[in-house]
Coordinates of C-alpha atoms in Angstrom, one line a residue:
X1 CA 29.3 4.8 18.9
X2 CA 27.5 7.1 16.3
X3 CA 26.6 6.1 12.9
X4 CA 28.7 6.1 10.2
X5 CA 28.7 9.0 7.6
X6 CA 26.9 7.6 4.6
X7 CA 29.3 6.1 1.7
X8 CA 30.1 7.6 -1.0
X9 CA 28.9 5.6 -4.5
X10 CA 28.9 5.7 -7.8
X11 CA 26.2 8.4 -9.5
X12 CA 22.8 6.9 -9.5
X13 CA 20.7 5.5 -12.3
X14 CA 23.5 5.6 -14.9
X15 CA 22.7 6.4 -18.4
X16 CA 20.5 3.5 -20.2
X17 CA 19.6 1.8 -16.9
X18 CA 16.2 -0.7 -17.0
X19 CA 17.3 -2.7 -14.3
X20 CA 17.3 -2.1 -10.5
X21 CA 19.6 -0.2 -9.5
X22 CA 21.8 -2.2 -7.1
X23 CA 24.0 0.5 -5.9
X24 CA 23.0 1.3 -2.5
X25 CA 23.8 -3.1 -1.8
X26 CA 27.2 -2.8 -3.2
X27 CA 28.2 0.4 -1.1
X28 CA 26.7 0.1 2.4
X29 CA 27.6 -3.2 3.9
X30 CA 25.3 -2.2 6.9
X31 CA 22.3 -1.5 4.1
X32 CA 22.7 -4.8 2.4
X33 CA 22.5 -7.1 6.1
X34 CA 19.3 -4.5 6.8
X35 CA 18.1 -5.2 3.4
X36 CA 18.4 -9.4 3.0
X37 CA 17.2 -9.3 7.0
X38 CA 14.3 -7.4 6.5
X39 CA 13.5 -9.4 3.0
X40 CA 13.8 -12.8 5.0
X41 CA 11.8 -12.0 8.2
X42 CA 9.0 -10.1 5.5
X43 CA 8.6 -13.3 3.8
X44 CA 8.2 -15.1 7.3
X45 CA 5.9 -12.7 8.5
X46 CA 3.7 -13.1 5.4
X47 CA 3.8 -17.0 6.0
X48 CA 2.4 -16.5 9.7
X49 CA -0.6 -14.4 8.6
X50 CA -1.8 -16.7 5.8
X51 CA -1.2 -19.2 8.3
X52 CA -3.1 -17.4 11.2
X53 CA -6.1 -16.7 8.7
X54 CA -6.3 -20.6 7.8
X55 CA -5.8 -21.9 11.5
X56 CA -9.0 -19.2 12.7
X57 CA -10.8 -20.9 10.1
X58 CA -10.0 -24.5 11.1
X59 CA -11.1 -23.4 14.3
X60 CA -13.9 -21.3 13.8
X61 CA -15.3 -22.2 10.4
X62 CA -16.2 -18.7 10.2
X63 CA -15.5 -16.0 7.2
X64 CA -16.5 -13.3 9.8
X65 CA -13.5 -14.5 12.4
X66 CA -11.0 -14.6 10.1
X67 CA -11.8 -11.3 9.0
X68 CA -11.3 -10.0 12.6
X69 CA -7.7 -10.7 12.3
X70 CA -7.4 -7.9 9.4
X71 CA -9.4 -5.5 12.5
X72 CA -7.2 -7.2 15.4
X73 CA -3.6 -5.8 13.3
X74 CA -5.1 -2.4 11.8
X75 CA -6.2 -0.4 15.3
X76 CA -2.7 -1.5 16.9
X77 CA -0.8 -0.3 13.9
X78 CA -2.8 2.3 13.7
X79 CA -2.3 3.9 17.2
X80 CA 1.2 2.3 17.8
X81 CA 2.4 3.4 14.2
X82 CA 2.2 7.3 15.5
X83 CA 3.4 6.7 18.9
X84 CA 6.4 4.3 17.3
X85 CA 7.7 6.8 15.6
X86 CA 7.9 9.4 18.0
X87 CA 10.0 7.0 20.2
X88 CA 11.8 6.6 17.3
X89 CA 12.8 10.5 17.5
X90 CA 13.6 10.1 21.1
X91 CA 15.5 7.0 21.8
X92 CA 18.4 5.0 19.7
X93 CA 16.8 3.0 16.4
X94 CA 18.9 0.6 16.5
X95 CA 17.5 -0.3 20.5
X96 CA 14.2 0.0 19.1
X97 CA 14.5 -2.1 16.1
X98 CA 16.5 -4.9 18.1
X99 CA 13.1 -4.7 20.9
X100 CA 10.6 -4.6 18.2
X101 CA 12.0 -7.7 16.2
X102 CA 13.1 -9.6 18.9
X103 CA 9.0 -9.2 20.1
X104 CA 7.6 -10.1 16.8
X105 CA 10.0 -13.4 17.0
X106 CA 9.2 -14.2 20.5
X107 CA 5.4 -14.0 19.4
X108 CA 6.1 -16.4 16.6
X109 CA 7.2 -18.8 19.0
X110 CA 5.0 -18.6 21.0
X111 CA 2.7 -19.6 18.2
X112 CA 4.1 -22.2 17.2
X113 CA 5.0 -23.8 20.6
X114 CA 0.8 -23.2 21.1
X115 CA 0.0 -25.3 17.8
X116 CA 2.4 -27.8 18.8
X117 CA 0.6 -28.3 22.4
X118 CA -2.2 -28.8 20.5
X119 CA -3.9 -25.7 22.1
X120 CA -6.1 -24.7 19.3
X121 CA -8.1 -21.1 21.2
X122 CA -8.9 -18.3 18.7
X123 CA -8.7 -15.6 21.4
X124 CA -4.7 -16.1 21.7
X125 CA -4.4 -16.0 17.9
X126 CA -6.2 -12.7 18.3
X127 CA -3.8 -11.3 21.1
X128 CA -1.0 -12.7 19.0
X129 CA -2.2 -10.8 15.8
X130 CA -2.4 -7.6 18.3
X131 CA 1.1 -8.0 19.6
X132 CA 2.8 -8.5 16.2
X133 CA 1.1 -5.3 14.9
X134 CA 2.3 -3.7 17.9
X135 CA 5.7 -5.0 17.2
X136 CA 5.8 -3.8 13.6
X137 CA 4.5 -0.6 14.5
X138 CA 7.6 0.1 16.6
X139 CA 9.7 -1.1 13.9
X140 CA 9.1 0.2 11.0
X141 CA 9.6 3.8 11.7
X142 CA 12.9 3.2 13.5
X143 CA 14.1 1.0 10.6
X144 CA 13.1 3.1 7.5
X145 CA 14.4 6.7 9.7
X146 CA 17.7 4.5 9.7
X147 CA 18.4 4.1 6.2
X148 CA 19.1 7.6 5.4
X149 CA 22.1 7.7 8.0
X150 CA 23.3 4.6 6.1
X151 CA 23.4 5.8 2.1
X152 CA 23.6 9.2 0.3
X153 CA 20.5 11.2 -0.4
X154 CA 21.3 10.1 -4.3
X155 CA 21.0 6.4 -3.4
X156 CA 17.6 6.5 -1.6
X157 CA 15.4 6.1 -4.5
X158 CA 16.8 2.9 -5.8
X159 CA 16.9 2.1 -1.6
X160 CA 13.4 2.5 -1.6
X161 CA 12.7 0.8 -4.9
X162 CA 14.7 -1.8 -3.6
X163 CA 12.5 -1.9 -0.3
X164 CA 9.0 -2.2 -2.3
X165 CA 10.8 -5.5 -4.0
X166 CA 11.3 -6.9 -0.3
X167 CA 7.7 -6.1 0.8
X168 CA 5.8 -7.0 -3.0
X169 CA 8.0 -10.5 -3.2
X170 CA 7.0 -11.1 0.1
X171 CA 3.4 -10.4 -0.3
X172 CA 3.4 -12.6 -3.2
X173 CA 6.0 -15.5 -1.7
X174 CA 5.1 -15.7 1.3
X175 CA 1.2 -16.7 1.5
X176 CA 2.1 -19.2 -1.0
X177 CA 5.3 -21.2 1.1
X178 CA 3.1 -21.0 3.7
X179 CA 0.1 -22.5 2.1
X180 CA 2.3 -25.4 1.3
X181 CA 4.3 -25.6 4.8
X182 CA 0.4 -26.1 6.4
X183 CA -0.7 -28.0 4.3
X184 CA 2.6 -30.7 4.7
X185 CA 3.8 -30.0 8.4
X186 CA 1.1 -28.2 9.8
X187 CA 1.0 -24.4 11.5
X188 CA 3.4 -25.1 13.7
X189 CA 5.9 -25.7 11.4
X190 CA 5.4 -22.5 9.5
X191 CA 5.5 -20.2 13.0
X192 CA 9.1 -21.9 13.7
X193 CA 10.3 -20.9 10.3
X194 CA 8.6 -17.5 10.9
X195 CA 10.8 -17.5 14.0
X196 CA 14.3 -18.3 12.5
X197 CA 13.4 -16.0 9.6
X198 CA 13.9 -13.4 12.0
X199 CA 17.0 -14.0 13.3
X200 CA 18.1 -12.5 9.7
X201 CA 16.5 -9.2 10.4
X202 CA 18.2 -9.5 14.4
X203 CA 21.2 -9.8 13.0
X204 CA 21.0 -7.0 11.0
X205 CA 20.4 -5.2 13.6
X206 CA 22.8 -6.0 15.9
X207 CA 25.4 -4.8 13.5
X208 CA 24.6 -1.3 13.2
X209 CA 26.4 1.4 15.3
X210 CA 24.1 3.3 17.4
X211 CA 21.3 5.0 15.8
X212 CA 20.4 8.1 18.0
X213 CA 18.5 11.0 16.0
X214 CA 20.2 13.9 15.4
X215 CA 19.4 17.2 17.5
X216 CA 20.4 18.6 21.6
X217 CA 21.1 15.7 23.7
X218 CA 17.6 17.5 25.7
X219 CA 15.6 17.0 23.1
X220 CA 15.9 13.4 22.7
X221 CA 15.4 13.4 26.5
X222 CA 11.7 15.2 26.3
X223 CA 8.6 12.8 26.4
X224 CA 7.9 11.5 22.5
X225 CA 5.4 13.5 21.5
X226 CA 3.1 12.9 18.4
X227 CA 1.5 16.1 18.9
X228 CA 5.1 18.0 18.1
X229 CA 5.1 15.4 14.8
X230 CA 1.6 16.7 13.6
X231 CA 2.5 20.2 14.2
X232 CA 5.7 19.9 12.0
X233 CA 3.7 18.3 9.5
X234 CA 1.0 20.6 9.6
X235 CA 3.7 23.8 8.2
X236 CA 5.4 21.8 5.5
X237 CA 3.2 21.7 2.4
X238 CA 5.4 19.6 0.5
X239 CA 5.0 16.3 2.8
X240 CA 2.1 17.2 3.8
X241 CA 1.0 16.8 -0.2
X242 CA 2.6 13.3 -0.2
X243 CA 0.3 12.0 2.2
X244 CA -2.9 13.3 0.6
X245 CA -1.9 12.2 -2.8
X246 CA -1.5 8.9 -1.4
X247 CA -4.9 8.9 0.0
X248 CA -6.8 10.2 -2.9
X249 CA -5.7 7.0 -4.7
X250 CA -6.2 4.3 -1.7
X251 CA -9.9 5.8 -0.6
X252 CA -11.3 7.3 -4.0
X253 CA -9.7 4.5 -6.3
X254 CA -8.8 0.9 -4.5
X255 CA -11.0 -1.7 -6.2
X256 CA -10.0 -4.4 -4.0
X257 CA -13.3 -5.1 -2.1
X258 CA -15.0 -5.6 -5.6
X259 CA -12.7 -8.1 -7.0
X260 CA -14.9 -10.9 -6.0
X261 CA -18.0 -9.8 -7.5
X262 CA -16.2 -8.6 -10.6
X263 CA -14.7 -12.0 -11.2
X264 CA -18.1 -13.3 -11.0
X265 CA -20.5 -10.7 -13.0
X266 CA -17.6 -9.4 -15.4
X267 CA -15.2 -12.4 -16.3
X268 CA -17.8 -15.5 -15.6
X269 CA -15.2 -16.3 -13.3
X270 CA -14.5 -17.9 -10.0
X271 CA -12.3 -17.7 -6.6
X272 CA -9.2 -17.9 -9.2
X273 CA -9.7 -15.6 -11.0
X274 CA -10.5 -12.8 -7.7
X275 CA -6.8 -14.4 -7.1
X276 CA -5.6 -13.4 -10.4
X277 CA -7.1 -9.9 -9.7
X278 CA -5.1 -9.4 -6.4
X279 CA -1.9 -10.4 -8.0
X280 CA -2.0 -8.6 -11.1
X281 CA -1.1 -5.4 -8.9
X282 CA 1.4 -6.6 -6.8
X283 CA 2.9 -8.4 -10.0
X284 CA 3.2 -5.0 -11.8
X285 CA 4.6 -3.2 -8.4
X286 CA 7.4 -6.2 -8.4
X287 CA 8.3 -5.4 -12.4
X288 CA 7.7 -1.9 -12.8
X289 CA 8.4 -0.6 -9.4
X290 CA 11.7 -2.9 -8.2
X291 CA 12.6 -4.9 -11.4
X292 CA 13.0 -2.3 -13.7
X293 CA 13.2 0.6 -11.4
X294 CA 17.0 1.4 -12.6
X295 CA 15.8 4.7 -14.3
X296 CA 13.7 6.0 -10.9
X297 CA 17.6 7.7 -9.4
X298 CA 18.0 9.8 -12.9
X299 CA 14.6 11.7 -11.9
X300 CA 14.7 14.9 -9.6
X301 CA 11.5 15.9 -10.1
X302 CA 10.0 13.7 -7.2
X303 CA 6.7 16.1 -6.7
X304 CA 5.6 16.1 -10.4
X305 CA 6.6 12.4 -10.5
X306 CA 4.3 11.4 -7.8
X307 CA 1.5 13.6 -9.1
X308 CA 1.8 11.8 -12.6
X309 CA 2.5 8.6 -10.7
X310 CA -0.9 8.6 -8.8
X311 CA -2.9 10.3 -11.9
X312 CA -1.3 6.7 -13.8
X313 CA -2.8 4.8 -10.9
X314 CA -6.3 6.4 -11.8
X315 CA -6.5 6.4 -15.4
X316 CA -5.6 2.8 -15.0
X317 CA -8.2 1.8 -12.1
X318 CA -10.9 3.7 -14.6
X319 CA -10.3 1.8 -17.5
X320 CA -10.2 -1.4 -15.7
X321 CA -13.2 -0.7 -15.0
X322 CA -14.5 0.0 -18.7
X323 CA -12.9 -3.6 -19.5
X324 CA -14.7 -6.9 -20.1
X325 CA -12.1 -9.1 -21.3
X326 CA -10.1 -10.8 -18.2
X327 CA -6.2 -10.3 -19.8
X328 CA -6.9 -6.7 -20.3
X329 CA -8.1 -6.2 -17.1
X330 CA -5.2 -7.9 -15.7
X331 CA -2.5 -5.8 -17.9
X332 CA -4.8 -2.5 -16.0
X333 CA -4.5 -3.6 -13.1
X334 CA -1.2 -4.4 -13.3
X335 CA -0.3 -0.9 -14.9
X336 CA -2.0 0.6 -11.6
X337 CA 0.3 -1.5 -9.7
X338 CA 3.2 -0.4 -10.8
X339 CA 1.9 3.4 -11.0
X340 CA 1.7 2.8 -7.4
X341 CA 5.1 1.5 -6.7
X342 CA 6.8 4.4 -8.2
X343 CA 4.9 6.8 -6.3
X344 CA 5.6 5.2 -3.1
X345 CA 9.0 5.1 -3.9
X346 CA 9.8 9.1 -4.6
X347 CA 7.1 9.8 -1.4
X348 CA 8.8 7.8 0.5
X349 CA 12.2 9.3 -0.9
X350 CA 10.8 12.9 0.2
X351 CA 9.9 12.2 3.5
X352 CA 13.3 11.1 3.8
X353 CA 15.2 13.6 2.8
X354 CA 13.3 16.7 2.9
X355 CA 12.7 15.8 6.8
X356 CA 15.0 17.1 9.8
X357 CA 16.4 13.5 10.9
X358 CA 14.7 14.2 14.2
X359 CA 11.3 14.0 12.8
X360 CA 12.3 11.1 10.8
X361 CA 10.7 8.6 12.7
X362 CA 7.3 10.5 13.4
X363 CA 6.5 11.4 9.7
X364 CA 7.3 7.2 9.1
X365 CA 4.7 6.6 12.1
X366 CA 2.6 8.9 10.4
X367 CA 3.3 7.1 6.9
X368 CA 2.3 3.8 7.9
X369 CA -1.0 5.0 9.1
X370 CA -1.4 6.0 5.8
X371 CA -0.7 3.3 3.8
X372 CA -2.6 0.9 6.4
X373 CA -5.6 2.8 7.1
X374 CA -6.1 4.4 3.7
X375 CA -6.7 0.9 1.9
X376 CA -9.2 0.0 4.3
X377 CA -11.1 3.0 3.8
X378 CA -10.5 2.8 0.2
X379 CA -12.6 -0.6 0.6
X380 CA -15.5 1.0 2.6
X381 CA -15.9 3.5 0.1
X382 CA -15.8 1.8 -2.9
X383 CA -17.7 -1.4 -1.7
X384 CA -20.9 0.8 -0.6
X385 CA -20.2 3.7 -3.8
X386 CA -20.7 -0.7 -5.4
X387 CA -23.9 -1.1 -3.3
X388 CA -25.6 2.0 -4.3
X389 CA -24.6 2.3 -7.8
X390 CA -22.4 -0.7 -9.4
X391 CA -19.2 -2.1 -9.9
X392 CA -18.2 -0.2 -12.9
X393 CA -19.4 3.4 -11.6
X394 CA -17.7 2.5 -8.1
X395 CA -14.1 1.2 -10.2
X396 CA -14.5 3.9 -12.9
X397 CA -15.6 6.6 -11.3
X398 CA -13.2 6.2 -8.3
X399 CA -10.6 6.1 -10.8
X400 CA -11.5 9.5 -12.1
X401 CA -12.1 11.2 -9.5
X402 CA -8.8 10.3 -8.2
X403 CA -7.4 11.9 -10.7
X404 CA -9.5 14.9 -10.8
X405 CA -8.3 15.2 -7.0
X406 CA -5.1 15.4 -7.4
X407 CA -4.7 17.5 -10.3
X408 CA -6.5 20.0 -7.7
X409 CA -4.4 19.5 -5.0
X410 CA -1.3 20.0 -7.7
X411 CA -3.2 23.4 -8.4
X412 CA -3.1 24.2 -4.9
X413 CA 0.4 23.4 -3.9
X414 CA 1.9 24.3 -7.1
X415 CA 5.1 24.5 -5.2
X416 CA 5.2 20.7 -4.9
X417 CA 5.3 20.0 -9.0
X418 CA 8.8 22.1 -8.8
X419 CA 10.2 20.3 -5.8
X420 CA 13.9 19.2 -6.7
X421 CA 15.4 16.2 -4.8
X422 CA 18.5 18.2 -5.5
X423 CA 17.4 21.2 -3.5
X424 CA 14.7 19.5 -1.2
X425 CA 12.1 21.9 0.7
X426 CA 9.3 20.2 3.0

């Protein structure tokens, strides 16, 4: 069985739209089951790592071991994230999403029949962590390369807009249902509902047609290779400017590593407010970037978008870091967040469409090493710029130099400001 030739909708983004744009739920039944599956299973999966971080620390009582379970996830999504998706070129998706999810629930399980034995080792929630990264590693590419056999090149914004709602409501839902399922019914209880969250996302699965990229039978048939991915990526200027517009906002301007001390020296504040710091982002990506996304499917201009898009993200780190006052910061930070959103949203749209469907799955793999390595290194970067100099010339200066940087890379690749989703060039 082949997929099915993407429906036909209504015209994106209509005239006057604030609001999402629900579109791409309405006319691709097979979107909408991908969409609530991966939506319920995100907010499980979010449960089960607030959950693992609060069981190594019953164990342990050690800050330093629970923050080797951030290091124990980012090497396996890091390596497995390229090598995922080249399989993903090579193979059908749909296998390789049923696999991968059907791991990740398996590992939940096996959590959660662990706490309820009473078998309390921090080594096995380490291999666990390890595992699941492995898992989502391997998903990831083969579901996002999937969605643009499923909905018109028109629809793929709002698809994506709609995607960062399931991954920011999850982010913000999750850690808090499972902070209340532990602290009522214990880990256990939260691993199990981890587990059945999942069957939503297995089911999903299981109702697509087959997913097999396009291209010569032989082709598929050749080794995956990462190498061929890189190579591809290398001659196409127009991706290859998504990803380093991406990074000059996550490693030149990510403040995260500082909202501790910032809440402390800046705002007099405490471990609340650092928790009203990380949500302020994620509660402008969720408003800005899914809420009211309905007007992201009238603009073409993806290229120029995601240049102003990232410069946004900068202007607003840099003046957060001018601010004093806690609401103001918080209205910055959330301004970023959004910023943010809506550049993710019209890279990820690119990569999409601009890419052969072959190479789908690789430029995804490639994608998520991006968006998981660059924050980290964004944190490195700005905590010791912190060290050396302060807080404000690490968040302010960061902030303008990631706007500085990718004005020049706009200079460079002028080409990418004029790329039309209508006419899409990599």
């Amino acid at each position: 069985m082949s997929a099915p030739a993407p429906v036909k909708g209504p015209a994106p983004g209509g005239r006057g739209r604030i609001l999402a744009d629900l579109t791409p739920l309405r006319i691709s039944v097979d979107y909408r089951r991908l969409w609530v599956g991966n939506t319920v299973s995100w907010t499980g999966q979010a449960m089960t790592a607030l959950a693992v971080s609060l069981q190594v620390y019953d164990i342990t009582r050690s800050s330093f071991s629970v923050g080797l379970v951030g290091l124990f996830s980012l090497v396996p999504l890091v390596v497995f994230g390229l090598y995922g998706g080249a399989i993903a070129d090579t193979m059908d998706r749909r296998k390789l999403g049923l696999y991968s999810a059907s791991g990740s629930c398996a590992l939940s399980v096996a959590l959660a029949v662990a706490a309820l034995a009473g078998y309390h080792r921090v080594w096995l929630l380490y291999a666990v962590v390890s595992l699941q990264a492995v898992c989502g590693a391997l998903n990831s590419p083969a579901r996002t390369s999937m969605i643009p056999r499923l909905l018109p090149p028109e629809h793929l914004p709002a698809a994506n807009a709609l995607g960062s709602m399931t991954t920011t409501a999850g982010t913000l839902i999750g850690p808090m249902l499972g902070g209340v399922v532990v602290g009522l019914w214990g880990y256990q209880t939260a691993y199990l509902i981890d587990a059945v969250a999942f069957s939503a996302a297995l089911y999903a699965m299981w109702r697509l047609p087959a997913m097999l990229p396009d291209g010569p039978e032989g082709e598929r048939r050749k080794r995956a290779s990462v190498v061929d991915g890189l190579r591809f990526l290398a001659g196409r200027p127009n991706l290859r400017m998504t990803f380093f517009s991406d990074m000059c906002a996550m490693v030149l301007a990510y403040p995260r590593a500082l909202y501790p001390a910032v809440a402390l020296l800046w705002y007099g504040g405490d471990a609340r407010t650092t928790g009203l710091l990380v949500a302020a982002p994620a509660v402008g990506a969720l408003l800005g970037g899914g809420v009211f996304s309905g007007w992201l499917g009238r603009v073409h201009r993806h290229g120029l978008a995601i240049v102003i898009a990232v410069c946004g993200w900068g202007l607003a780190i840099a003046v957060f870091g001018l601010t004093r006052d806690l609401w103001l910061g918080l209205l910055f930070l959330a301004l970023a967040g959004c910023a943010d959103t809506v550049s993710m949203v019209f890279r990820g749209t690119m990569l999409q469409v601009a890419a052969p469907d072959e190479m789908r799955g690789r430029l995804q793999g490639v994608f998520i090493v991006v968006v998981a390595g660059g924050p980290r290194l964004g944190d490195f970067v700005t905590g010791s710029t912190a060290d050396l100099t302060s807080p404000t010339v690490a968040i302010t200066g960061g902030g303008t130099a990631c706007v500085v940087a990718v004005l020049l890379l706009a200079l460079k690749w002028r080409k990418f400001l004029n790329y039309d989703a209508r006419k899409p060039t990599a």
